CSV table of C-alpha atoms in Angstrom, one decimal:
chain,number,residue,atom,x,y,z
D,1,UNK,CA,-3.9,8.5,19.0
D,2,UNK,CA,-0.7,9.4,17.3
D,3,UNK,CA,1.9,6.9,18.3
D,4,UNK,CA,2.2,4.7,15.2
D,5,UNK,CA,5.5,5.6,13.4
D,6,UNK,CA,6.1,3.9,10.4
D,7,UNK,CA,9.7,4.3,10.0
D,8,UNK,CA,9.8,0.7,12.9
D,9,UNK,CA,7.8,-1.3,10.2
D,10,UNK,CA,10.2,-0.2,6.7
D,11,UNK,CA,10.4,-2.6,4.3
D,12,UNK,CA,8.8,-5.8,6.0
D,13,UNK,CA,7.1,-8.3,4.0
D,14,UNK,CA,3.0,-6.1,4.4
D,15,UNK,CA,5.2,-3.1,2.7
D,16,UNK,CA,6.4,-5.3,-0.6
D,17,UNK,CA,2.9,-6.3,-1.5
D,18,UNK,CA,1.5,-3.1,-0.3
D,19,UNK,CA,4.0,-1.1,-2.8
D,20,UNK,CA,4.0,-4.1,-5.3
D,21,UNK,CA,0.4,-3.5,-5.6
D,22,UNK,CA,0.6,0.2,-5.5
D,23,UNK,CA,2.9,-0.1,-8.6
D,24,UNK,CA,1.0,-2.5,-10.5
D,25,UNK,CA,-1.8,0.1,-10.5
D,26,UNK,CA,0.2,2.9,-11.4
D,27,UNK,CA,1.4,0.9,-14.2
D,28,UNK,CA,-1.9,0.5,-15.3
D,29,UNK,CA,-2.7,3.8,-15.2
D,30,UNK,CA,0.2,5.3,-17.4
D,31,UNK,CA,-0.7,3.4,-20.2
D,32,UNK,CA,-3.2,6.3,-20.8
D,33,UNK,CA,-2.7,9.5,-22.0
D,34,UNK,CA,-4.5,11.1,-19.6
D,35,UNK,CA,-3.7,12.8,-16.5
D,36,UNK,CA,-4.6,10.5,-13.3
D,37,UNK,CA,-4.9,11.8,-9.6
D,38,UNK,CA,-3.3,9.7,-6.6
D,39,UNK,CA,-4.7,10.1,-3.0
D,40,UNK,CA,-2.8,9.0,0.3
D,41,UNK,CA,-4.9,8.9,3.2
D,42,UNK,CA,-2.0,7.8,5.6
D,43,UNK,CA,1.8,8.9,3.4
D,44,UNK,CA,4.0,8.9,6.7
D,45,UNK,CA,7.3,10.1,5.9
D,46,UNK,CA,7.7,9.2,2.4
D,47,UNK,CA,11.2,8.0,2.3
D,48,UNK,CA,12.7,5.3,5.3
D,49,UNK,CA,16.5,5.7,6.2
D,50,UNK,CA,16.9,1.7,6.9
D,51,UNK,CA,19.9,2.7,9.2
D,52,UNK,CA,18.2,4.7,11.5
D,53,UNK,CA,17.3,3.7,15.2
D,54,UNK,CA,13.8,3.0,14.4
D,55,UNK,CA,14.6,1.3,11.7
D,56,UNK,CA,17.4,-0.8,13.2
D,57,UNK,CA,15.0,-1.6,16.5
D,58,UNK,CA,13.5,-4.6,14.7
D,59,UNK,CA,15.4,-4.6,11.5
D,60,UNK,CA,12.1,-5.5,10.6
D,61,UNK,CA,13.1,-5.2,6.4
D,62,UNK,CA,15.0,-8.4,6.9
D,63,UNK,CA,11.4,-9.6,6.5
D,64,UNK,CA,10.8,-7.9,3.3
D,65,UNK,CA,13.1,-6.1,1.0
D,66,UNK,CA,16.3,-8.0,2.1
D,67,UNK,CA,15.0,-11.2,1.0
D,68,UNK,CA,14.3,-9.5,-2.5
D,69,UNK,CA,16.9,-7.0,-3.8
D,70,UNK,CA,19.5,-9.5,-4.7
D,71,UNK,CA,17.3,-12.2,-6.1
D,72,UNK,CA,17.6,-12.5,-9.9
D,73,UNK,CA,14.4,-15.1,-10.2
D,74,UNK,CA,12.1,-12.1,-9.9
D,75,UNK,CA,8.5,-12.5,-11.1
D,76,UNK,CA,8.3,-9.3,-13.6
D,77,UNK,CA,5.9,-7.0,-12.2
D,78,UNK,CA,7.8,-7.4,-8.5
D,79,UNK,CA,11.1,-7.3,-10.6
D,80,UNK,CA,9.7,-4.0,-11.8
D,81,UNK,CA,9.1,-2.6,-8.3
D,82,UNK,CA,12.4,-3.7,-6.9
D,83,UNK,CA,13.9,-1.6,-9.9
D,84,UNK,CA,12.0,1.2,-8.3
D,85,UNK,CA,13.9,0.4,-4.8
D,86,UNK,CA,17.3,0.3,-6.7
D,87,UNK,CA,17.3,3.6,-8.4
D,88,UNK,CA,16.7,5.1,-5.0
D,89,UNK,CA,19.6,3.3,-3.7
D,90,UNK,CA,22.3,3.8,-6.7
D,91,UNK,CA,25.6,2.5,-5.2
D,92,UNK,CA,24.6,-0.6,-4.3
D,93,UNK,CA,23.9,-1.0,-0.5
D,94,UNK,CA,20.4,-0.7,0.3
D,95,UNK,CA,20.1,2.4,2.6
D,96,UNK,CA,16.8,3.7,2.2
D,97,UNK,CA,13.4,2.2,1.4
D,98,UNK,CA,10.1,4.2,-0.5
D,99,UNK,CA,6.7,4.4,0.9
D,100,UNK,CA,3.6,5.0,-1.1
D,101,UNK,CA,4.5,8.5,-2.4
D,102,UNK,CA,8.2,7.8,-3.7
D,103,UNK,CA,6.4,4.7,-5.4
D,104,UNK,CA,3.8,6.4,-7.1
D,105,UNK,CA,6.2,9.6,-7.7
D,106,UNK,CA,8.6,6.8,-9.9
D,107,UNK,CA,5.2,7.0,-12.2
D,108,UNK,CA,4.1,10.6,-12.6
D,109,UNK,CA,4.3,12.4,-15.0
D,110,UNK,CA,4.0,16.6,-15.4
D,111,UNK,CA,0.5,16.2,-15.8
D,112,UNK,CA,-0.8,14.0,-13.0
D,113,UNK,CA,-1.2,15.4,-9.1
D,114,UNK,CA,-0.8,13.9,-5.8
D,115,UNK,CA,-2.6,14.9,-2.7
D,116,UNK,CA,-0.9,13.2,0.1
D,117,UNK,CA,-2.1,13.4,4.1
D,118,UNK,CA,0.0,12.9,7.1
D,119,UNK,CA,-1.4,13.8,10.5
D,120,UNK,CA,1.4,12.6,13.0
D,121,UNK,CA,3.2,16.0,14.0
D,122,UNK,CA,7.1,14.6,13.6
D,123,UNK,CA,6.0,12.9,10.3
D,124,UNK,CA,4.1,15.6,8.3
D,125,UNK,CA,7.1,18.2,8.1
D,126,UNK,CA,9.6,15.3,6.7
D,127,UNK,CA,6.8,14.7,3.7
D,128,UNK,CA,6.7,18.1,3.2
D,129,UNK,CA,10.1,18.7,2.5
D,130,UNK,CA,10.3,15.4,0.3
D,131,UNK,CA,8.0,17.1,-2.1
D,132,UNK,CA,7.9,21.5,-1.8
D,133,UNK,CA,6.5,21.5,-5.2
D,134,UNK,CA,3.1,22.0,-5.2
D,135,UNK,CA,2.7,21.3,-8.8
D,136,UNK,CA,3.6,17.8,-7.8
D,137,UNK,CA,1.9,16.6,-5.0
D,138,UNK,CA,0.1,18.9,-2.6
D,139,UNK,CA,1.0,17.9,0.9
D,140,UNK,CA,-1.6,18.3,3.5
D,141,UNK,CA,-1.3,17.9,7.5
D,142,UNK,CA,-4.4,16.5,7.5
D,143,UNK,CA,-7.1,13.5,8.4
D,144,UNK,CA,-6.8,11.7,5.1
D,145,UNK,CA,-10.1,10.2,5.3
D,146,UNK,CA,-11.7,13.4,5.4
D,147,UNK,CA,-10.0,14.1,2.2
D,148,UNK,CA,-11.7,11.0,0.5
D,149,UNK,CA,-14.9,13.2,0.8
D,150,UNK,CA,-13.0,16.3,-0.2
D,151,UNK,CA,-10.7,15.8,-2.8
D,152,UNK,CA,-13.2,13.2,-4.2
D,153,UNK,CA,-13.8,13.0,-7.7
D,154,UNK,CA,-10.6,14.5,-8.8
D,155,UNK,CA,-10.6,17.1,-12.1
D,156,UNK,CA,-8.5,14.2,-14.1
D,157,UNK,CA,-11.3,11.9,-13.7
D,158,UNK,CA,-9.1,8.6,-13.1
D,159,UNK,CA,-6.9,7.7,-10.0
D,160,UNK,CA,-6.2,5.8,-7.6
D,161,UNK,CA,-6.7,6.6,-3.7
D,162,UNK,CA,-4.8,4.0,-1.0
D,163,UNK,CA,-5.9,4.2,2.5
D,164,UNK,CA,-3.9,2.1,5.0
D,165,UNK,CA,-4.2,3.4,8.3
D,166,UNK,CA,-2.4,1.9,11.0
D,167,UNK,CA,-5.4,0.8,12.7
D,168,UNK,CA,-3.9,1.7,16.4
D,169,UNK,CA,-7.5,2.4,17.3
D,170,UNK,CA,-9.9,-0.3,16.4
D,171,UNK,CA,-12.3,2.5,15.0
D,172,UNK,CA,-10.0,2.1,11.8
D,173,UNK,CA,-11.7,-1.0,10.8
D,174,UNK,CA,-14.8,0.6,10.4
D,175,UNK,CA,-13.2,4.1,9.6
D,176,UNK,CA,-11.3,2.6,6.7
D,177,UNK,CA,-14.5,0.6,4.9
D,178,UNK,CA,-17.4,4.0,5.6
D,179,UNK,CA,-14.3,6.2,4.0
D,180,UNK,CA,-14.7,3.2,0.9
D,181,UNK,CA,-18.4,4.0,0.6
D,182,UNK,CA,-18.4,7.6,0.9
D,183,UNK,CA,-15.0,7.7,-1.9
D,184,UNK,CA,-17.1,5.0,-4.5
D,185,UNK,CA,-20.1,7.0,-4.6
D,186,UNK,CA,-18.3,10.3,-5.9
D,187,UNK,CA,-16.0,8.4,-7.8
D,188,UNK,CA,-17.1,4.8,-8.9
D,189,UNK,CA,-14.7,4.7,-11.8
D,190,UNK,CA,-11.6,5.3,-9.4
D,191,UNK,CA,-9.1,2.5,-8.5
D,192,UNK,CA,-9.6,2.1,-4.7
D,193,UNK,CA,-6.9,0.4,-2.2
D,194,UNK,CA,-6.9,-0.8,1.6
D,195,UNK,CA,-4.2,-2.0,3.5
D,196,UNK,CA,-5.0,-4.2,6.5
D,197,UNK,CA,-3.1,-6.1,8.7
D,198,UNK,CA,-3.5,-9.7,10.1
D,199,UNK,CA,-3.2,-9.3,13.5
D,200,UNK,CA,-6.1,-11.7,14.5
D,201,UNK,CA,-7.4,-13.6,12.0
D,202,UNK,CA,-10.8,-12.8,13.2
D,203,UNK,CA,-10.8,-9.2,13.0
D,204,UNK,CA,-9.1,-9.0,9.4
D,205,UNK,CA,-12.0,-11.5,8.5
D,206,UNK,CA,-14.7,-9.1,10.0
D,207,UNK,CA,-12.9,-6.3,8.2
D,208,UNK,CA,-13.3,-8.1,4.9
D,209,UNK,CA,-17.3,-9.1,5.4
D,210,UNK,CA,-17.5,-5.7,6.0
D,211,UNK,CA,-16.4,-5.1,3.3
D,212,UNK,CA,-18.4,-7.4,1.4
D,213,UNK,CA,-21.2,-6.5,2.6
D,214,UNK,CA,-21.0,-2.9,1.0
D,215,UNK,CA,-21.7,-4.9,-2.2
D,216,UNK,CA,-19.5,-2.7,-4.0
D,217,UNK,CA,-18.4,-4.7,-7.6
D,218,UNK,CA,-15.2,-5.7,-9.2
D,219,UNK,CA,-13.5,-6.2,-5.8
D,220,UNK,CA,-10.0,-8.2,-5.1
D,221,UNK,CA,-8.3,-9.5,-2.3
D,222,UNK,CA,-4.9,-10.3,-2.0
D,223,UNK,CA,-3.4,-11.1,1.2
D,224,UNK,CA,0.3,-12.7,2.2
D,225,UNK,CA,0.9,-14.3,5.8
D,226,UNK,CA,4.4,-15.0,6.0
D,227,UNK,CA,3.6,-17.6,9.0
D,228,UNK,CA,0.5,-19.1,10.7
D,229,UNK,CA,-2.4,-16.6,11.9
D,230,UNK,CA,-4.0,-18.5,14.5
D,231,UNK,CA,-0.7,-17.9,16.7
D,232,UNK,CA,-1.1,-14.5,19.1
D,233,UNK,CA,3.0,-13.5,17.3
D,234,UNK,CA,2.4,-9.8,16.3
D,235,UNK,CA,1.6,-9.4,12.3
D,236,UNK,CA,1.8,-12.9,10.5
D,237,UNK,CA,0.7,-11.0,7.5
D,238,UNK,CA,-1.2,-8.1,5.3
D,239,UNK,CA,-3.6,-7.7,2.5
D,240,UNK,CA,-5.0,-5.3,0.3
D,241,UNK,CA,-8.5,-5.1,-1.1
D,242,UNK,CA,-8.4,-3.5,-4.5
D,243,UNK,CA,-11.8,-2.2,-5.9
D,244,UNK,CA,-11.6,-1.5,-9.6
D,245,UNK,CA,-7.9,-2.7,-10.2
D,246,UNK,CA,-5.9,-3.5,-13.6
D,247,UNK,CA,-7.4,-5.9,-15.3
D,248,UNK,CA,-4.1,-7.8,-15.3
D,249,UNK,CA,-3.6,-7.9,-11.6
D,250,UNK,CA,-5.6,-11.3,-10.6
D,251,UNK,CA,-3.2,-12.8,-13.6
D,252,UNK,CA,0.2,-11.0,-12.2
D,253,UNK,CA,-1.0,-12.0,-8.6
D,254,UNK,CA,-1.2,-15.7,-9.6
D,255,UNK,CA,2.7,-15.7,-9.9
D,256,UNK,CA,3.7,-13.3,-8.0
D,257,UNK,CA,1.9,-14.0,-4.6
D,258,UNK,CA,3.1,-17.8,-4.7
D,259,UNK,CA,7.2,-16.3,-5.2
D,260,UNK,CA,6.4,-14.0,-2.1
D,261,UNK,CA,5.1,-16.4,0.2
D,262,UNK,CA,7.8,-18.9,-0.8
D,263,UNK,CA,10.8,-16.7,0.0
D,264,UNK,CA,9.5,-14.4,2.6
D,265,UNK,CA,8.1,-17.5,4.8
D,266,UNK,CA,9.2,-18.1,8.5
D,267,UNK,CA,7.0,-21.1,9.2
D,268,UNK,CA,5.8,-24.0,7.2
D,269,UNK,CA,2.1,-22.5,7.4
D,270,UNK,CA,3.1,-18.9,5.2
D,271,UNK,CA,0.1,-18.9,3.0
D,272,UNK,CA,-1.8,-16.2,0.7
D,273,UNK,CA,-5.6,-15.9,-0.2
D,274,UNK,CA,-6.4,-14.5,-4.2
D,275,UNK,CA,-10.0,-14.1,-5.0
D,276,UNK,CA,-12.9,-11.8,-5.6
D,277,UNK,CA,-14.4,-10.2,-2.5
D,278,UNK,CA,-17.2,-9.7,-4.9
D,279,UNK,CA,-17.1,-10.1,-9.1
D,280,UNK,CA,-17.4,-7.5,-11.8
């Protein structure tokens, strides 16, 4: 199945701590000399035009980056990634909104590589022509979690690999945690990311005991439900489970997961979970 399109889903409140995250790691890893290697399982298009008819469908970014790119009270490291947002957006109105690639292509440098996969048809030519440098980031139309055993360990020997699929088919939910296993073994030192959304409270549970149960260390969850999940009322919220992230991101997430929840809450039950799927 090849209907999900991200380009309906821009900007919503599961995209800011997706792309918060994303930066926070990337942050981490520049601090370093050395080269690091980024893998996307799932890039979609790269960059979002916020005015186009997908886009305007649901206006689904009033959710998310609306609520954040005026705000002056930013906690720093979400401060930093709205910064990101704003250079792409120079005169002032916000037209256009990154996804993973634009995010992590703020931090590169000449010497790091990206290896980004894109699938859908209509998508992976509009990636493509976001980045024709191959020098840059290597654009594949390709299953990206068959690149996790592929590309996997990369020549720089650090990097950071993100899989969110859009978990249209309920196979992703076990897809998404085998294609964990099968990355950590060739590359246990690698910072490792999943996107998940809360649907059902239920299945993103069973998603995280699965997880769990692959008893793979130094594992964090942070998840942000701008409502209730016990309510059937589409995606209350997101999380992402980080193996191996910056050892400042439980500390950063203390404030900045609070902030989010507070301004990005449509019911009095918003809430947000912080803690170690399993410890160092």
């Amino acid at each position: 199945m090849l209907s999900y399109r991200h380009i309906y889903h821009a900007g919503n409140h599961a995209d800011i701590l997706k792309h918060l995250v994303a930066s926070q790691v990337c942050q981490h890893l520049v601090k370093k000399e050395a080269p690091f290697f980024y893998l996307d399982t799932h890039a979609g298009i790269g960059l979002y035009e916020l005015a186009s008819d997908q886009a305007q469908l649901n206006h689904e970014y009033d959710t998310g980056i609306s609520r954040l790119i005026e705000r002056n009270d930013l906690p720093e490291p979400l401060e930093l990634f709205i910064d990101i947002v704003k250079d792409l957006n120079p005169k002032g109105q916000l037209k256009v909104y990154p996804g993973s690639p634009m995010v992590i292509d703020h931090y590169l440098r000449q010497k790091d590589k990206m290896h980004l996969c894109e699938l859908h048809p209509n998508d992976y030519p509009k990636l493509a022509a976001l980045f024709p440098k191959k020098r840059i980031a290597n654009v594949v139309k390709d299953d990206g979690f068959l690149a996790v055993k592929s590309m996997l360990p990369p020549p720089q020997k650090r990097g950071f690999v993100l899989m969110d699929p859009p978990y249209e088919v309920k196979k992703d939910y076990q897809t998404v945690v085998k294609a964990l296993e099968d990355g950590y073994k060739r590359f246990s030192q690698g910072t490792f990311a999943i996107w998940y959304p809360v649907l059902d409270r239920r299945q993103a549970d069973h998603l995280l005991n699965a997880v769990a149960a692959t008893k793979i260390r130094n594992t964090l969850l942070l998840e942000l439900n701008i409502r209730g999940t016990e309510t059937k009322r589409g995606m209350a919220g997101s999380g992402m489970i980080v193996v191996n992230p910056p050892w400042t991101l439980e500390k950063e997430a203390q404030a900045f997961l609070p902030y989010l929840r507070d301004v990005l809450a449509e019911d009095d039950d918003a809430h947000f979970q912080l803690r170690w799927i399993t410890p160092e």
